Tab-separated table of C-alpha atoms and ligand atoms in Angstrom:
chain	number	residue	atom	x	y	z
A	25	MET	CA	9.670	38.876	-27.152
A	26	GLY	CA	12.013	35.982	-26.495
A	27	ASP	CA	11.171	32.403	-25.635
A	28	HIS	CA	9.988	32.439	-22.016
A	29	ARG	CA	9.623	28.708	-21.572
A	30	VAL	CA	11.839	27.869	-18.594
A	31	VAL	CA	11.248	24.160	-18.029
A	32	ALA	CA	11.459	22.116	-21.201
A	33	PRO	CA	9.431	18.916	-21.227
A	34	THR	CA	11.717	15.920	-20.726
A	35	ASP	CA	10.205	13.773	-23.464
A	36	GLY	CA	12.018	10.516	-24.220
A	37	PRO	CA	11.666	6.875	-23.151
A	38	ALA	CA	9.791	6.457	-19.845
A	39	PRO	CA	9.596	3.185	-17.851
A	40	VAL	CA	5.990	3.910	-16.862
A	41	LEU	CA	3.168	4.592	-19.298
A	42	LEU	CA	0.166	5.818	-17.325
A	43	ALA	CA	-3.106	5.741	-19.251
A	44	VAL	CA	-6.025	7.780	-17.953
A	45	THR	CA	-9.536	6.791	-19.048
A	46	GLY	CA	-12.902	8.511	-18.753
A	47	GLY	CA	-14.141	8.276	-15.201
A	48	ILE	CA	-14.778	10.540	-12.243
A	49	ALA	CA	-11.628	9.183	-10.566
A	50	ALA	CA	-9.436	10.597	-13.383
A	51	TYR	CA	-8.394	13.472	-11.094
A	52	ARG	CA	-6.889	10.941	-8.664
A	53	ALA	CA	-4.504	9.770	-11.409
A	54	CYS	CA	-2.809	13.170	-10.894
A	55	GLU	CA	-1.739	11.982	-7.422
A	56	VAL	CA	-0.277	8.785	-8.892
A	57	VAL	CA	1.743	10.765	-11.463
A	58	ARG	CA	2.877	13.119	-8.700
A	59	GLY	CA	3.925	10.167	-6.501
A	60	LEU	CA	5.939	8.584	-9.301
A	61	VAL	CA	7.694	11.845	-10.237
A	62	LYS	CA	8.458	12.406	-6.548
A	63	ALA	CA	10.059	8.924	-6.457
A	64	ASP	CA	12.156	9.899	-9.533
A	65	VAL	CA	10.254	7.547	-11.846
A	66	PRO	CA	9.787	9.079	-15.329
A	67	VAL	CA	6.183	8.675	-16.428
A	68	GLN	CA	4.546	9.163	-19.829
A	69	VAL	CA	0.835	9.948	-19.606
A	70	ALA	CA	-1.659	8.906	-22.293
A	71	MET	CA	-5.346	9.869	-22.261
A	72	THR	CA	-8.481	8.583	-23.940
A	73	ARG	CA	-10.858	11.064	-25.560
A	74	ALA	CA	-13.334	10.547	-22.672
A	75	ALA	CA	-10.627	11.133	-20.032
A	76	ARG	CA	-10.001	14.602	-21.465
A	77	ARG	CA	-13.604	15.540	-20.574
A	78	PHE	CA	-12.733	14.957	-16.887
A	79	VAL	CA	-9.206	16.390	-16.442
A	80	GLY	CA	-7.257	18.619	-18.828
A	81	GLU	CA	-4.123	17.215	-20.392
A	82	THR	CA	-2.247	20.376	-19.328
A	83	THR	CA	-2.487	19.151	-15.707
A	84	PHE	CA	-0.878	15.819	-16.599
A	85	ALA	CA	1.727	17.512	-18.821
A	86	GLY	CA	2.601	19.818	-15.934
A	87	LEU	CA	2.851	16.999	-13.388
A	88	SER	CA	4.773	14.557	-15.612
A	89	ARG	CA	6.810	17.309	-17.354
A	90	ARG	CA	6.091	15.574	-20.656
A	91	HIS	CA	3.714	16.035	-23.544
A	92	VAL	CA	0.630	13.869	-23.080
A	93	LEU	CA	-0.188	11.196	-25.661
A	94	THR	CA	-3.668	11.706	-27.121
A	95	ASP	CA	-5.423	10.958	-30.378
A	96	ASP	CA	-4.823	14.495	-31.639
A	97	PRO	CA	-2.441	14.431	-34.588
A	98	ASP	CA	0.897	16.097	-33.771
A	99	PRO	CA	2.784	16.961	-36.993
A	100	ASN	CA	5.997	17.569	-34.985
A	101	GLY	CA	5.702	14.452	-32.807
A	102	PRO	CA	6.926	10.909	-33.440
A	103	ILE	CA	5.355	8.975	-36.332
A	104	TYR	CA	4.456	5.998	-34.095
A	105	PRO	CA	3.910	7.554	-30.627
A	106	HIS	CA	1.972	4.562	-29.247
A	107	LEU	CA	4.665	2.085	-30.361
A	108	ASP	CA	7.493	4.214	-28.932
A	109	ALA	CA	5.708	4.569	-25.589
A	110	ALA	CA	4.768	0.863	-25.415
A	111	ARG	CA	8.313	-0.229	-26.266
A	112	ALA	CA	9.853	1.952	-23.555
A	113	ALA	CA	7.333	1.070	-20.839
A	114	ARG	CA	8.255	-1.621	-18.320
A	115	VAL	CA	4.873	-0.999	-16.723
A	116	MET	CA	1.695	0.321	-18.327
A	117	ALA	CA	-0.811	1.384	-15.669
A	118	ILE	CA	-4.430	2.216	-16.514
A	119	VAL	CA	-5.571	4.663	-13.807
A	120	PRO	CA	-8.511	4.805	-13.542
A	121	ALA	CA	-9.578	1.953	-15.806
A	122	SER	CA	-13.143	2.451	-17.071
A	123	ALA	CA	-15.480	-0.476	-17.735
A	124	ASN	CA	-15.273	0.495	-21.403
A	125	THR	CA	-11.467	0.370	-21.610
A	126	ILE	CA	-11.319	-2.880	-19.601
A	127	ALA	CA	-13.695	-4.352	-22.232
A	128	ARG	CA	-11.620	-2.918	-25.100
A	129	LEU	CA	-8.387	-4.389	-23.725
A	130	ALA	CA	-9.964	-7.769	-22.976
A	131	HIS	CA	-11.099	-7.966	-26.603
A	132	GLY	CA	-7.876	-6.658	-28.115
A	133	LEU	CA	-9.344	-3.549	-29.723
A	134	ALA	CA	-6.965	-0.907	-31.061
A	135	ASP	CA	-9.222	2.088	-31.543
A	136	ASP	CA	-7.274	4.798	-29.710
A	137	VAL	CA	-3.785	5.554	-28.443
A	138	VAL	CA	-4.407	3.803	-25.086
A	139	ALA	CA	-5.715	0.545	-26.577
A	140	GLU	CA	-3.018	0.565	-29.277
A	141	SER	CA	-0.270	1.006	-26.667
A	142	ALA	CA	-1.713	-1.797	-24.506
A	143	LEU	CA	-1.669	-4.163	-27.504
A	144	ALA	CA	1.911	-3.249	-28.377
A	145	LEU	CA	3.093	-3.443	-24.748
A	146	ALA	CA	5.984	-5.764	-23.952
A	147	GLY	CA	6.059	-4.875	-20.242
A	148	GLN	CA	3.649	-5.501	-17.378
A	149	LEU	CA	0.046	-4.286	-17.511
A	150	LEU	CA	-1.511	-2.915	-14.297
A	151	ILE	CA	-5.183	-2.039	-14.115
A	152	ALA	CA	-6.792	0.088	-11.390
A	153	PRO	CA	-10.545	-0.085	-12.093
A	154	ALA	CA	-13.023	2.565	-10.924
A	155	MET	CA	-16.700	2.625	-11.750
A	156	ASN	CA	-20.234	2.333	-10.401
A	157	HIS	CA	-20.622	-0.859	-8.339
A	158	ARG	CA	-23.271	-2.298	-10.709
A	159	MET	CA	-20.953	-1.744	-13.670
A	160	TRP	CA	-18.133	-3.437	-11.731
A	161	LEU	CA	-20.233	-6.410	-10.606
A	162	HIS	CA	-21.783	-6.938	-14.056
A	163	PRO	CA	-20.777	-10.401	-15.368
A	164	ALA	CA	-19.416	-8.794	-18.566
A	165	THR	CA	-16.966	-6.618	-16.603
A	166	GLN	CA	-16.050	-9.471	-14.254
A	167	GLN	CA	-15.361	-11.757	-17.209
A	168	ASN	CA	-13.265	-9.088	-18.957
A	169	VAL	CA	-11.216	-8.551	-15.787
A	170	GLU	CA	-10.718	-12.315	-15.467
A	171	THR	CA	-9.528	-12.485	-19.101
A	172	LEU	CA	-6.964	-9.745	-18.444
A	173	LYS	CA	-5.840	-11.434	-15.200
A	174	VAL	CA	-5.312	-14.746	-16.988
A	175	ARG	CA	-3.165	-12.896	-19.521
A	176	GLY	CA	-0.992	-11.645	-16.655
A	177	ALA	CA	-2.426	-8.216	-15.829
A	178	ILE	CA	-2.180	-7.072	-12.203
A	179	ILE	CA	-5.467	-5.691	-10.896
A	180	VAL	CA	-5.237	-3.140	-8.053
A	181	GLY	CA	-8.598	-2.460	-6.376
A	182	PRO	CA	-11.313	-1.403	-6.655
A	183	GLU	CA	-12.191	-0.663	-3.034
A	184	ASP	CA	-15.553	-0.866	-1.359
A	185	GLY	CA	-17.177	2.348	-0.150
A	186	GLN	CA	-18.999	5.533	-1.023
A	187	LEU	CA	-19.014	6.233	-4.778
A	188	ALA	CA	-19.054	9.669	-6.425
A	189	GLU	CA	-22.680	9.306	-7.564
A	190	GLY	CA	-23.763	8.761	-3.938
A	191	GLU	CA	-24.199	4.992	-4.088
A	192	GLU	CA	-22.179	2.533	-2.062
A	193	GLY	CA	-20.344	-0.660	-3.033
A	194	PRO	CA	-17.206	-1.979	-4.710
A	195	GLY	CA	-15.973	0.406	-7.415
A	196	ARG	CA	-13.830	3.091	-5.765
A	197	LEU	CA	-10.373	3.590	-7.202
A	198	ALA	CA	-7.686	2.066	-4.957
A	199	GLN	CA	-5.751	4.619	-2.893
A	200	PRO	CA	-3.371	6.505	-5.233
A	201	ASP	CA	-0.451	5.779	-2.861
A	202	ARG	CA	-1.187	2.067	-3.151
A	203	ILE	CA	-1.250	2.256	-6.945
A	204	THR	CA	2.054	4.138	-6.939
A	205	GLN	CA	3.580	1.494	-4.646
A	206	ALA	CA	2.345	-1.318	-6.909
A	207	ILE	CA	3.874	0.354	-9.986
A	208	ARG	CA	7.190	0.866	-8.202
A	209	MET	CA	7.162	-2.771	-7.056
A	210	LEU	CA	6.668	-3.951	-10.636
A	211	LEU	CA	9.620	-1.813	-11.756
A	212	GLY	CA	11.668	-4.047	-9.455
A	213	SER	CA	14.376	-1.623	-8.425
A	214	GLY	CA	14.750	0.545	-5.390
A	215	SER	CA	16.661	1.605	-2.329
A	216	LEU	CA	15.979	-1.658	-0.411
A	217	LYS	CA	16.937	-4.026	-3.230
A	218	GLY	CA	18.845	-6.994	-1.799
A	219	LYS	CA	17.529	-6.408	1.749
A	220	ARG	CA	15.350	-8.964	3.518
A	221	VAL	CA	12.631	-7.298	5.560
A	222	LEU	CA	10.450	-9.016	8.174
A	223	ILE	CA	7.238	-7.251	9.248
A	224	THR	CA	4.540	-8.189	11.741
A	225	ALA	CA	1.072	-6.701	11.168
A	226	GLY	CA	-2.379	-6.791	12.747
A	227	GLY	CA	-3.564	-7.701	16.215
A	228	THR	CA	-3.410	-11.057	17.956
A	229	ARG	CA	-6.488	-12.876	19.275
A	230	GLU	CA	-6.263	-15.067	22.365
A	231	PRO	CA	-8.988	-17.753	22.516
A	232	LEU	CA	-11.367	-17.880	25.489
A	233	ASP	CA	-13.297	-20.824	24.030
A	234	SER	CA	-13.956	-22.213	20.557
A	235	VAL	CA	-15.709	-19.000	19.353
A	236	ARG	CA	-14.654	-16.126	21.647
A	237	PHE	CA	-11.355	-14.348	21.999
A	238	LEU	CA	-9.564	-11.450	23.672
A	239	GLY	CA	-8.316	-9.160	20.928
A	240	ASN	CA	-7.482	-5.581	20.090
A	241	ARG	CA	-8.544	-2.972	17.534
A	242	SER	CA	-5.517	-3.176	15.232
A	243	SER	CA	-6.590	-3.513	11.576
A	244	GLY	CA	-3.096	-4.298	10.288
A	245	LYS	CA	-3.217	-1.376	7.827
A	246	MET	CA	0.001	0.193	9.166
A	247	GLY	CA	2.002	-3.046	8.990
A	248	VAL	CA	0.641	-3.854	5.534
A	249	ALA	CA	1.468	-0.307	4.328
A	250	LEU	CA	5.041	-0.923	5.558
A	251	ALA	CA	5.166	-4.241	3.694
A	252	ASP	CA	3.871	-2.607	0.487
A	253	GLU	CA	6.379	0.246	0.770
A	254	ALA	CA	9.274	-2.182	1.399
A	255	LEU	CA	8.146	-4.212	-1.656
A	256	ALA	CA	7.970	-0.987	-3.693
A	257	ARG	CA	11.568	-0.254	-2.648
A	258	GLY	CA	12.675	-3.640	-3.994
A	259	ALA	CA	13.072	-5.529	-0.679
A	260	GLU	CA	12.421	-9.230	-0.231
A	261	VAL	CA	9.542	-9.041	2.256
A	262	THR	CA	8.031	-11.556	4.678
A	263	THR	CA	4.892	-10.362	6.476
A	264	ILE	CA	3.477	-12.164	9.490
A	265	LEU	CA	-0.222	-11.376	9.593
A	266	SER	CA	-2.371	-11.482	12.727
A	267	ASN	CA	-6.042	-11.204	11.738
A	268	THR	CA	-5.539	-8.254	9.355
A	269	LEU	CA	-8.340	-6.672	7.314
A	270	VAL	CA	-5.920	-6.175	4.407
A	271	ARG	CA	-2.959	-8.105	2.968
A	272	PRO	CA	0.260	-6.924	1.317
A	273	MET	CA	0.435	-6.825	-2.479
A	274	GLY	CA	3.179	-9.471	-2.603
A	275	GLY	CA	6.090	-11.139	-0.820
A	276	THR	CA	5.888	-14.110	1.559
A	277	GLN	CA	2.867	-14.071	3.862
A	278	VAL	CA	2.445	-16.120	7.039
A	279	ASP	CA	-0.740	-16.168	9.129
A	280	ALA	CA	-0.260	-16.083	12.897
A	281	PRO	CA	-3.556	-15.541	14.760
A	282	THR	CA	-2.337	-15.728	18.388
A	283	ALA	CA	0.597	-14.214	20.293
A	284	ALA	CA	2.189	-17.684	20.529
A	285	ASP	CA	1.820	-18.193	16.744
A	286	LEU	CA	3.302	-14.748	16.118
A	287	ALA	CA	6.242	-15.466	18.454
A	288	ALA	CA	6.994	-18.779	16.714
A	289	ALA	CA	6.696	-17.332	13.178
A	290	THR	CA	8.770	-14.249	14.024
A	291	GLN	CA	11.542	-16.320	15.606
A	292	ALA	CA	11.582	-18.691	12.621
A	293	HIS	CA	11.950	-15.859	10.086
A	294	ALA	CA	14.081	-13.416	12.113
A	295	LYS	CA	17.339	-15.270	11.494
A	296	THR	CA	17.356	-14.443	7.794
A	297	ALA	CA	16.123	-10.838	8.049
A	298	ASP	CA	18.193	-7.668	7.719
A	299	ILE	CA	15.434	-5.347	8.933
A	300	ILE	CA	12.694	-6.321	11.409
A	301	LEU	CA	9.634	-4.096	11.898
A	302	MET	CA	7.385	-5.266	14.734
A	303	ALA	CA	4.181	-3.371	13.922
A	304	ALA	CA	1.644	-5.952	15.159
A	305	ALA	CA	-0.338	-5.250	18.325
A	306	VAL	CA	0.478	-8.343	20.385
A	307	ALA	CA	-1.536	-9.335	23.446
A	308	ASP	CA	0.347	-8.771	26.702
A	309	PHE	CA	-1.900	-11.268	28.477
A	310	ARG	CA	-3.802	-14.384	27.430
A	311	PRO	CA	-6.381	-16.570	29.211
A	312	ALA	CA	-4.494	-19.150	31.269
A	313	ALA	CA	-6.957	-21.801	30.059
A	314	ALA	CA	-9.302	-21.801	27.059
A	315	HIS	CA	-12.421	-23.980	26.754
A	316	ASP	CA	-12.294	-26.452	23.836
A	317	THR	CA	-15.969	-25.885	23.037
A	318	LYS	CA	-18.322	-22.916	23.303
A	319	ARG	CA	-18.890	-22.083	26.954
A	320	ALA	CA	-22.587	-22.068	27.880
A	321	ARG	CA	-24.291	-18.896	29.161
A	322	THR	CA	-24.526	-19.990	32.811
A	323	GLY	CA	-23.415	-18.190	35.947
A	324	SER	CA	-20.495	-15.754	35.719
A	325	TRP	CA	-17.104	-16.306	34.122
A	326	ASP	CA	-13.937	-15.364	35.996
A	327	LEU	CA	-10.910	-15.056	33.774
A	328	HIS	CA	-7.382	-15.629	34.867
A	329	LEU	CA	-4.878	-14.043	32.491
A	330	GLU	CA	-1.203	-14.943	32.234
A	331	PRO	CA	1.509	-12.839	30.554
A	332	THR	CA	2.591	-13.635	27.002
A	333	GLU	CA	6.157	-13.778	25.764
A	334	ASP	CA	7.929	-10.431	25.062
A	335	ILE	CA	8.652	-11.109	21.378
A	336	LEU	CA	10.401	-7.795	20.648
A	337	ALA	CA	12.825	-8.134	23.576
A	338	GLY	CA	13.578	-11.743	22.549
A	339	ILE	CA	14.313	-10.769	18.945
A	340	ALA	CA	16.526	-7.885	20.094
A	341	LYS	CA	18.420	-10.137	22.537
A	342	ASN	CA	19.257	-12.634	19.805
A	343	ARG	CA	19.964	-10.018	17.144
A	344	LEU	CA	22.658	-10.548	14.545
A	345	PRO	CA	25.227	-7.775	13.985
A	346	HIS	CA	23.778	-6.642	10.623
A	347	GLN	CA	20.169	-6.454	11.833
A	348	THR	CA	18.130	-3.277	12.340
A	349	ILE	CA	15.174	-3.739	14.694
A	350	ILE	CA	12.191	-1.408	14.956
A	351	GLY	CA	9.563	-1.578	17.697
A	352	PHE	CA	6.165	0.143	17.811
A	353	ALA	CA	4.604	1.706	20.895
A	354	ALA	CA	0.903	2.588	20.996
A	355	GLU	CA	0.378	4.990	23.898
A	356	ASP	CA	-2.481	7.114	25.228
A	357	SER	CA	-0.323	10.224	24.982
A	358	GLU	CA	2.736	11.343	23.085
A	359	ASP	CA	5.216	10.467	25.852
A	360	ILE	CA	8.619	10.658	24.163
A	361	ALA	CA	10.563	10.034	27.390
A	362	LYS	CA	8.648	6.760	27.845
A	363	ALA	CA	9.344	5.756	24.220
A	364	ARG	CA	13.026	6.540	24.702
A	365	GLU	CA	13.076	4.398	27.862
A	366	LYS	CA	11.295	1.561	26.008
A	367	ARG	CA	13.822	1.741	23.152
A	368	GLU	CA	16.696	1.292	25.582
A	369	ARG	CA	14.997	-1.353	27.714
A	370	LYS	CA	14.066	-3.473	24.690
A	371	GLY	CA	17.422	-2.908	22.977
A	372	VAL	CA	16.024	-1.836	19.579
A	373	ASP	CA	17.253	0.763	17.072
A	374	LEU	CA	14.057	2.749	16.644
A	375	ILE	CA	10.684	3.092	18.359
A	376	VAL	CA	7.727	4.275	16.310
A	377	LEU	CA	5.559	6.086	18.858
A	378	ASN	CA	1.889	6.172	18.038
A	379	ASP	CA	-0.452	8.375	20.091
A	380	ILE	CA	-3.754	6.480	19.958
A	381	SER	CA	-5.782	8.991	22.019
A	382	ASP	CA	-7.051	10.680	18.787
A	383	PRO	CA	-9.657	8.398	17.107
A	384	ALA	CA	-8.868	9.965	13.681
A	385	GLN	CA	-5.493	8.251	13.649
A	386	GLY	CA	-3.885	4.973	14.682
A	387	PHE	CA	-5.965	1.827	15.251
A	388	ASP	CA	-8.429	0.964	12.504
A	389	SER	CA	-7.956	4.330	10.764
A	390	ASP	CA	-6.537	5.111	7.299
A	391	ASP	CA	-4.380	7.878	8.774
A	392	ASN	CA	-1.657	7.939	11.338
A	393	ALA	CA	0.810	10.341	12.952
A	394	VAL	CA	3.971	9.099	14.645
A	395	VAL	CA	7.192	10.140	16.323
A	396	LEU	CA	10.318	8.205	15.303
A	397	VAL	CA	12.497	7.872	18.386
A	398	SER	CA	16.069	6.722	17.760
A	399	GLY	CA	19.184	6.860	19.942
A	400	SER	CA	20.177	10.235	18.536
A	401	ASP	CA	16.973	12.106	17.756
A	402	GLU	CA	13.210	12.136	17.424
A	403	ILE	CA	11.418	12.941	14.176
A	404	ARG	CA	7.761	13.923	14.185
A	405	VAL	CA	5.751	12.701	11.191
A	406	GLU	CA	2.534	14.725	10.894
A	407	ARG	CA	-0.843	13.098	10.245
A	408	ALA	CA	-1.010	11.500	6.774
A	409	PRO	CA	-2.392	8.382	5.057
A	410	LYS	CA	-0.646	5.227	6.324
A	411	PRO	CA	1.296	4.590	3.057
A	412	GLN	CA	2.952	8.005	3.496
A	413	ILE	CA	3.717	7.282	7.154
A	414	ALA	CA	5.220	3.942	6.026
A	415	ALA	CA	7.462	5.799	3.554
A	416	ALA	CA	8.644	8.186	6.300
A	417	ILE	CA	9.388	5.250	8.637
A	418	LEU	CA	11.373	3.416	5.951
A	419	ASP	CA	13.292	6.606	5.038
A	420	ARG	CA	14.409	6.757	8.685
A	421	VAL	CA	15.159	3.016	8.790
A	422	GLU	CA	17.292	3.250	5.636
A	423	ALA	CA	19.358	5.977	7.285
A	424	LEU	CA	19.939	3.643	10.287
A	425	VAL	CA	20.805	0.533	8.244
A	426	VAL	CA	24.542	-0.097	8.213
B	521	FMN	C1	-20.134	11.947	-15.110
B	521	FMN	C2	-19.641	10.639	-15.673
B	521	FMN	C3	-18.869	9.828	-14.880
B	521	FMN	C4	-18.409	8.607	-15.361
B	521	FMN	N1	-17.648	7.824	-14.544
B	521	FMN	C5	-17.242	6.612	-14.977
B	521	FMN	C6	-16.479	5.764	-14.133
B	521	FMN	O1	-16.147	6.124	-12.998
B	521	FMN	N2	-16.120	4.563	-14.612
B	521	FMN	C7	-16.453	4.132	-15.864
B	521	FMN	O2	-16.104	3.000	-16.213
B	521	FMN	N3	-17.151	4.922	-16.681
B	521	FMN	C8	-17.561	6.146	-16.297
B	521	FMN	N4	-18.291	6.957	-17.138
B	521	FMN	C9	-18.568	6.484	-18.501
B	521	FMN	C10	-17.360	6.616	-19.389
B	521	FMN	O3	-16.887	7.942	-19.425
B	521	FMN	C11	-17.676	6.111	-20.817
B	521	FMN	O4	-17.982	4.736	-20.742
B	521	FMN	C12	-16.565	6.352	-21.792
B	521	FMN	O5	-16.963	5.850	-23.047
B	521	FMN	C13	-15.260	5.704	-21.394
B	521	FMN	O6	-14.330	5.868	-22.423
B	521	FMN	P1	-12.808	5.405	-22.293
B	521	FMN	O7	-12.799	4.044	-21.733
B	521	FMN	O8	-12.300	5.430	-23.699
B	521	FMN	O9	-12.105	6.418	-21.469
B	521	FMN	C14	-18.746	8.188	-16.676
B	521	FMN	C15	-19.509	9.021	-17.488
B	521	FMN	C16	-19.965	10.240	-16.999
B	521	FMN	C17	-20.782	11.115	-17.873
């Protein structure tokens, strides 16, 4: 019998050291490894003893195409595996980070390969915690996280929501796509390096009086996913945020609650942008007059609405030769002819058509499905989490950028 091993593991220095610790969310670290490998980022996985009770190291070896670092002695391996891995790593990501390992790192323990590597690390430490909400909110954990933050660690998540044990609260691992994006951003290289990207996100609110407004259901998740993906690709990103539930993980951020604020901020930043993505849902109409104070509950209230400025058309009209401009169209049906007409009328390079008739996608949802309508073709992007839709949009934009 000969040697039937076809794919040799590609061991050697890796810019990302991904440490898996013992928590239910360990299986989601597989998606992060997969995302990094897909983006051509070599990743070395290390596992704590507890992590190996949750997911087998063979899975991580298979996904990363490397031997996994554990505390098992390997007579044929390097003498100082933790030092080699820590020296090579520009980013060490702990995914998921257990309460126990967060405590170990905060106190500088060196009692396994993960803690040893973290102590020897010269690069950036990223921590994606996941645990029961009471464990997360315990003052000991909070203090340990604060200690690590002060030392320069980046903390991604946790998110609020349903936990594996059936309880609810803050403690869910951040979305794997978001963790992957954060790691890629910290690596600081990518296909959009040197490009300045301007993104609008969220939905504007037009005041009726001092407490009420006319708004829309946009959460800003799509625009923020675009900002995170552009940051992960190395772009210099400015995001103009209209009442978003989430914020990008970095870059310049400008708040613009109303359509007029958004118009002013977009015009001010457009001049220096190479790529402009207008993902915010901007009011088409606003109350012609708003009350300064809260209007009393008397009689009826007739509203007169006046049109707002067409920001996208204005940006396209004043475009500079090197600029690529992308508009978004939320429609009640997938009307490609209408999107094509809008693209031409507004004078933009690409329209991202979003069919909002399905409540499982679009506004306020974590998923989306879009059609990318350019001058030459239309590309359908099937339903997927918004970070993946953002990646598909930016792949198309990169192909259009001159
Ligand atoms: C079923 C089960 C699920 C667990 N999930 C978590 C978790 O999500 N987060 C956490 O911090 N600890 C969790 N633990 C506890 C850790 O596994 C335990 O604290 C362990 O010592 C962590 O070791 P490590 O930090 O070296 O990986 C869980 C334990 C069990 C039995």
